Tab-separated table of C-alpha atoms and ligand atoms in Angstrom:
chain	number	residue	atom	x	y	z
A	290	MET	CA	-25.786	8.646	-30.365
A	291	VAL	CA	-23.880	12.052	-29.323
A	292	LEU	CA	-21.379	13.676	-31.314
A	293	GLU	CA	-18.961	15.097	-29.349
A	294	ASN	CA	-17.709	19.117	-29.947
A	295	PHE	CA	-20.636	19.519	-32.357
A	296	ILE	CA	-22.729	22.220	-31.211
A	297	ALA	CA	-26.376	23.361	-32.926
A	298	PHE	CA	-27.951	26.805	-32.946
A	299	GLU	CA	-31.885	26.707	-33.316
A	300	GLY	CA	-34.832	28.969	-32.906
A	301	GLY	CA	-37.432	30.326	-34.702
A	302	ASP	CA	-36.260	32.809	-37.763
A	303	GLY	CA	-35.457	36.001	-36.952
A	304	THR	CA	-34.001	35.216	-33.382
A	305	GLY	CA	-30.424	36.055	-34.660
A	306	THR	CA	-28.654	32.573	-34.749
A	307	SER	CA	-26.488	33.588	-37.849
A	308	THR	CA	-25.866	37.519	-36.324
A	309	GLN	CA	-24.879	35.283	-33.444
A	310	LEU	CA	-22.750	32.506	-35.372
A	311	ALA	CA	-20.723	35.362	-37.052
A	312	LEU	CA	-20.008	36.897	-33.762
A	313	LEU	CA	-18.823	33.689	-32.223
A	314	ARG	CA	-16.623	33.009	-35.457
A	315	ASN	CA	-15.033	36.387	-35.025
A	316	ARG	CA	-14.215	35.767	-31.412
A	317	LEU	CA	-12.772	31.756	-31.956
A	318	GLU	CA	-10.799	33.460	-35.008
A	319	SER	CA	-9.360	36.249	-32.558
A	320	GLY	CA	-8.433	33.798	-29.778
A	321	ALA	CA	-5.142	32.697	-28.774
A	322	GLY	CA	-4.834	28.742	-28.201
A	323	ARG	CA	-8.349	27.922	-29.194
A	324	PRO	CA	-8.889	24.522	-30.607
A	325	PRO	CA	-9.497	24.173	-34.673
A	326	PHE	CA	-13.215	25.487	-35.532
A	327	HIS	CA	-15.551	25.179	-38.066
A	328	CYS	CA	-18.989	27.065	-38.547
A	329	CYS	CA	-21.418	26.201	-40.755
A	330	PHE	CA	-25.390	25.939	-41.500
A	331	GLU	CA	-28.225	24.404	-42.719
A	332	PRO	CA	-29.509	24.336	-45.621
A	333	THR	CA	-26.193	23.878	-46.790
A	334	ASP	CA	-25.098	25.956	-49.633
A	335	GLY	CA	-24.474	22.530	-51.844
A	336	SER	CA	-26.601	21.444	-54.259
A	337	ILE	CA	-29.218	20.023	-52.579
A	338	GLY	CA	-29.705	22.848	-50.119
A	339	ARG	CA	-29.876	25.207	-52.889
A	340	LEU	CA	-32.963	23.219	-54.358
A	341	ILE	CA	-34.504	23.478	-50.851
A	342	ARG	CA	-33.951	27.518	-50.754
A	343	ALA	CA	-35.377	27.403	-54.085
A	344	ALA	CA	-38.311	25.465	-52.467
A	345	LEU	CA	-38.756	27.925	-49.772
A	346	ARG	CA	-38.756	30.712	-51.675
A	347	GLY	CA	-41.886	29.241	-53.719
A	348	ASP	CA	-39.795	28.787	-57.049
A	349	GLU	CA	-39.478	25.468	-57.136
A	350	ASN	CA	-43.366	23.741	-56.521
A	351	LEU	CA	-42.194	20.731	-54.031
A	352	LEU	CA	-44.364	18.448	-51.834
A	353	PRO	CA	-43.962	19.079	-48.353
A	354	GLU	CA	-42.861	15.817	-47.766
A	355	THR	CA	-40.036	16.066	-50.552
A	356	VAL	CA	-38.918	19.052	-48.579
A	357	ALA	CA	-38.721	17.077	-45.549
A	358	ARG	CA	-36.396	14.336	-47.287
A	359	LEU	CA	-34.526	17.092	-49.019
A	360	PHE	CA	-33.602	18.642	-45.414
A	361	ALA	CA	-32.687	14.895	-44.381
A	362	ALA	CA	-30.626	14.664	-47.622
A	363	ASP	CA	-28.720	17.762	-47.208
A	364	ARG	CA	-27.721	16.940	-43.705
A	365	GLY	CA	-26.491	13.402	-44.290
A	366	GLU	CA	-24.116	15.138	-47.112
A	367	HIS	CA	-23.242	18.047	-44.605
A	368	LEU	CA	-22.463	15.180	-41.579
A	369	TYR	CA	-20.968	12.810	-43.623
A	370	GLY	CA	-19.762	14.286	-46.934
A	371	PRO	CA	-15.796	15.289	-47.263
A	372	GLY	CA	-14.813	17.801	-44.821
A	373	GLY	CA	-18.082	17.027	-43.099
A	374	VAL	CA	-19.192	17.463	-39.531
A	375	ALA	CA	-18.286	13.818	-38.258
A	376	GLU	CA	-15.364	14.036	-39.728
A	377	ARG	CA	-14.234	17.045	-38.081
A	378	CYS	CA	-15.379	16.528	-34.920
A	379	ALA	CA	-13.359	13.133	-35.269
A	380	ARG	CA	-10.214	15.269	-35.344
A	381	GLY	CA	-11.000	17.276	-32.671
A	382	GLU	CA	-12.363	20.752	-34.361
A	383	LEU	CA	-14.836	22.201	-32.704
A	384	VAL	CA	-18.179	22.632	-35.103
A	385	VAL	CA	-20.939	25.047	-34.896
A	386	SER	CA	-23.697	24.572	-37.114
A	387	ASP	CA	-26.948	27.341	-37.774
A	388	ARG	CA	-29.661	24.750	-37.365
A	389	TYR	CA	-29.776	21.058	-37.327
A	390	VAL	CA	-32.331	18.434	-36.834
A	391	PRO	CA	-34.312	20.116	-33.791
A	392	SER	CA	-35.282	22.630	-37.667
A	393	SER	CA	-36.655	19.542	-39.388
A	394	LEU	CA	-38.433	18.163	-36.322
A	395	VAL	CA	-40.335	21.825	-35.925
A	396	TYR	CA	-40.687	23.366	-39.236
A	397	GLN	CA	-41.503	20.066	-41.399
A	398	GLY	CA	-43.347	18.482	-38.524
A	399	LEU	CA	-45.706	21.630	-38.570
A	400	GLU	CA	-45.716	21.099	-42.449
A	401	CYS	CA	-46.337	17.267	-42.858
A	402	GLY	CA	-46.925	15.962	-39.250
A	403	GLN	CA	-44.298	14.457	-36.653
A	404	THR	CA	-43.759	10.811	-38.211
A	405	LEU	CA	-41.896	11.751	-41.312
A	406	PRO	CA	-39.393	13.961	-40.015
A	407	LEU	CA	-39.000	11.700	-36.900
A	408	SER	CA	-37.981	8.728	-39.044
A	409	LEU	CA	-36.204	10.625	-41.582
A	410	ASN	CA	-33.812	12.044	-38.832
A	411	SER	CA	-33.522	9.119	-36.156
A	412	LEU	CA	-30.281	8.127	-37.324
A	413	PHE	CA	-28.383	11.236	-37.287
A	414	PRO	CA	-26.119	11.821	-34.321
A	415	GLN	CA	-26.955	14.854	-31.869
A	416	PRO	CA	-25.122	17.757	-30.968
A	417	GLU	CA	-23.274	17.834	-27.316
A	418	LEU	CA	-24.967	20.910	-26.871
A	419	VAL	CA	-27.903	22.710	-28.514
A	420	LEU	CA	-28.312	26.753	-27.917
A	421	TYR	CA	-32.238	27.755	-28.354
A	422	PHE	CA	-32.899	31.036	-29.368
A	423	ASP	CA	-35.668	31.932	-27.540
A	424	LEU	CA	-37.826	35.298	-28.887
A	425	ASP	CA	-41.376	36.372	-28.856
A	426	PRO	CA	-42.473	35.800	-32.510
A	427	GLU	CA	-43.879	39.419	-32.900
A	428	VAL	CA	-40.339	40.658	-32.417
A	429	ALA	CA	-38.619	38.117	-34.464
A	430	VAL	CA	-40.984	38.639	-37.217
A	431	GLY	CA	-40.290	42.227	-36.820
A	432	ARG	CA	-37.056	41.789	-37.639
A	433	LEU	CA	-37.052	40.360	-40.744
A	434	GLN	CA	-39.040	43.019	-42.171
A	435	GLY	CA	-36.118	44.973	-43.711
A	436	ARG	CA	-35.505	41.496	-45.694
A	437	ALA	CA	-36.006	41.843	-49.386
A	438	VAL	CA	-37.027	38.101	-50.036
A	439	LYS	CA	-39.071	36.303	-47.586
A	440	ASP	CA	-39.243	32.522	-47.326
A	441	ALA	CA	-42.621	30.693	-46.690
A	442	TYR	CA	-41.922	30.513	-43.369
A	443	GLU	CA	-41.310	33.922	-41.913
A	444	LYS	CA	-44.840	34.882	-41.416
A	445	LEU	CA	-46.182	35.631	-37.308
A	446	ASP	CA	-48.927	32.714	-37.232
A	447	PHE	CA	-46.654	30.247	-38.556
A	448	GLN	CA	-43.887	31.208	-36.312
A	449	LEU	CA	-46.142	31.520	-33.327
A	450	ARG	CA	-46.334	27.649	-33.991
A	451	VAL	CA	-42.944	27.396	-34.515
A	452	ARG	CA	-41.964	28.447	-30.701
A	453	GLU	CA	-44.598	26.303	-29.522
A	454	ARG	CA	-43.106	23.195	-31.218
A	455	TYR	CA	-39.843	23.951	-30.298
A	456	GLU	CA	-40.912	24.137	-26.761
A	457	ALA	CA	-42.860	20.454	-27.085
A	458	ILE	CA	-39.932	18.700	-28.915
A	459	LEU	CA	-36.792	20.278	-27.058
A	460	PRO	CA	-37.628	17.940	-24.140
A	461	ASP	CA	-37.625	15.004	-26.105
A	462	TYR	CA	-34.742	15.935	-28.070
A	463	ALA	CA	-32.528	16.663	-24.825
A	464	ALA	CA	-33.662	12.989	-23.437
A	465	GLY	CA	-31.837	11.633	-26.519
A	466	GLY	CA	-28.483	13.164	-25.059
A	467	SER	CA	-28.067	16.844	-25.898
A	468	ARG	CA	-27.839	19.484	-23.381
A	469	ILE	CA	-30.230	22.344	-24.223
A	470	GLU	CA	-29.427	25.624	-23.132
A	471	ARG	CA	-31.992	28.705	-23.777
A	472	ILE	CA	-30.764	31.736	-24.949
A	473	ASP	CA	-32.602	35.083	-24.507
A	474	ALA	CA	-32.676	36.174	-27.616
A	475	SER	CA	-34.451	39.632	-26.770
A	476	LEU	CA	-31.745	41.169	-25.480
A	477	SER	CA	-29.000	43.077	-27.156
A	478	VAL	CA	-26.744	41.717	-29.807
A	479	GLU	CA	-23.935	42.029	-27.535
A	480	GLU	CA	-25.760	40.758	-24.249
A	481	VAL	CA	-27.020	37.599	-26.315
A	482	ALA	CA	-22.952	37.204	-27.477
A	483	GLY	CA	-22.193	37.167	-24.088
A	484	GLN	CA	-24.337	34.580	-23.000
A	485	VAL	CA	-23.494	32.349	-26.183
A	486	TRP	CA	-19.534	32.885	-25.125
A	487	SER	CA	-20.081	31.735	-21.682
A	488	LEU	CA	-21.624	28.511	-22.517
A	489	ILE	CA	-19.360	27.770	-25.776
A	490	SER	CA	-16.214	28.694	-23.620
A	491	ARG	CA	-17.219	26.324	-20.629
A	492	LEU	CA	-17.144	23.495	-23.363
A	493	PRO	CA	-14.303	21.115	-22.567
A	494	ILE	CA	-12.977	21.302	-25.935
A	495	MET	CA	-12.194	24.556	-24.612
A	496	GLY	CA	-10.052	23.482	-21.533
A	497	GLY	CA	-13.257	24.706	-19.329
B	582	TYD	P1	-32.264	29.923	-42.067
B	582	TYD	O1	-31.376	29.725	-41.257
B	582	TYD	O2	-33.595	31.207	-41.737
B	582	TYD	O3	-31.604	30.653	-43.372
B	582	TYD	P2	-31.650	32.402	-44.214
B	582	TYD	O4	-31.796	33.395	-42.636
B	582	TYD	O5	-30.530	32.113	-45.059
B	582	TYD	O6	-32.912	32.462	-44.634
B	582	TYD	O7	-32.941	28.579	-42.548
B	582	TYD	C1	-34.172	28.748	-43.697
B	582	TYD	C2	-35.245	28.058	-43.443
B	582	TYD	O8	-35.203	26.872	-43.025
B	582	TYD	C3	-35.616	28.692	-42.014
B	582	TYD	O9	-37.136	29.076	-42.034
B	582	TYD	C4	-35.644	27.444	-41.101
B	582	TYD	C5	-35.747	26.579	-42.279
B	582	TYD	N1	-35.565	24.958	-41.848
B	582	TYD	C6	-36.272	23.917	-41.992
B	582	TYD	O10	-37.904	24.029	-42.374
B	582	TYD	N2	-35.824	22.790	-41.667
B	582	TYD	C7	-35.046	22.298	-41.530
B	582	TYD	O11	-34.490	20.857	-41.219
B	582	TYD	C8	-33.621	23.430	-41.499
B	582	TYD	C9	-32.441	23.200	-40.989
B	582	TYD	C10	-34.222	25.015	-41.669
């Protein structure tokens, strides 16, 4: 099932999804006549999301399968909890999430095989549009160098496999009904923001 008005940003670490979501939020906030909108992210900042981040930092020692289950549980809250994605989309808000199901298919697929993440995520609705931020992992990991705390996934060898997995899973995900658009994340921040805006502004909810 496809959830209209729901957009997901996807890509490896360091590809700029968080930066671009912040820029999109600014642009939506300043635009007259724009629909109501909500920007959000996974893992969330709720209790399950915080536990996931502790596990990714190495502060909690959990099985990869447990982490996969936690991501799905966090997603359930994100979608169906009070003020969640489903409720907002149903009342006509544009909802843009930094990461969603494809991240679990890619990252947890690499950590514990495809079967578990596929089954844990099979009942979640698909976004109308997925923007896939594509960037050479050498460049992406270079961008992460300035960060103080490193997650377990932010290493070059892992990110090379992340990019391969995105390429492998996105066609199947598209077959479920989401439109997938590739963003050239090697361009300048302003140019990438321009690509994002040209896709978002043409959505039906934007009057496009
Ligand atoms: P990220 O958006 O990169 O957060 P931050 O920029 O604050 O570190 O997400 C954190 C990590 O979580 C990222 O490496 C991808 C990973 N992730 C998964 O492994 N599975 C998932 O389902 C999601 C949503 C994220």
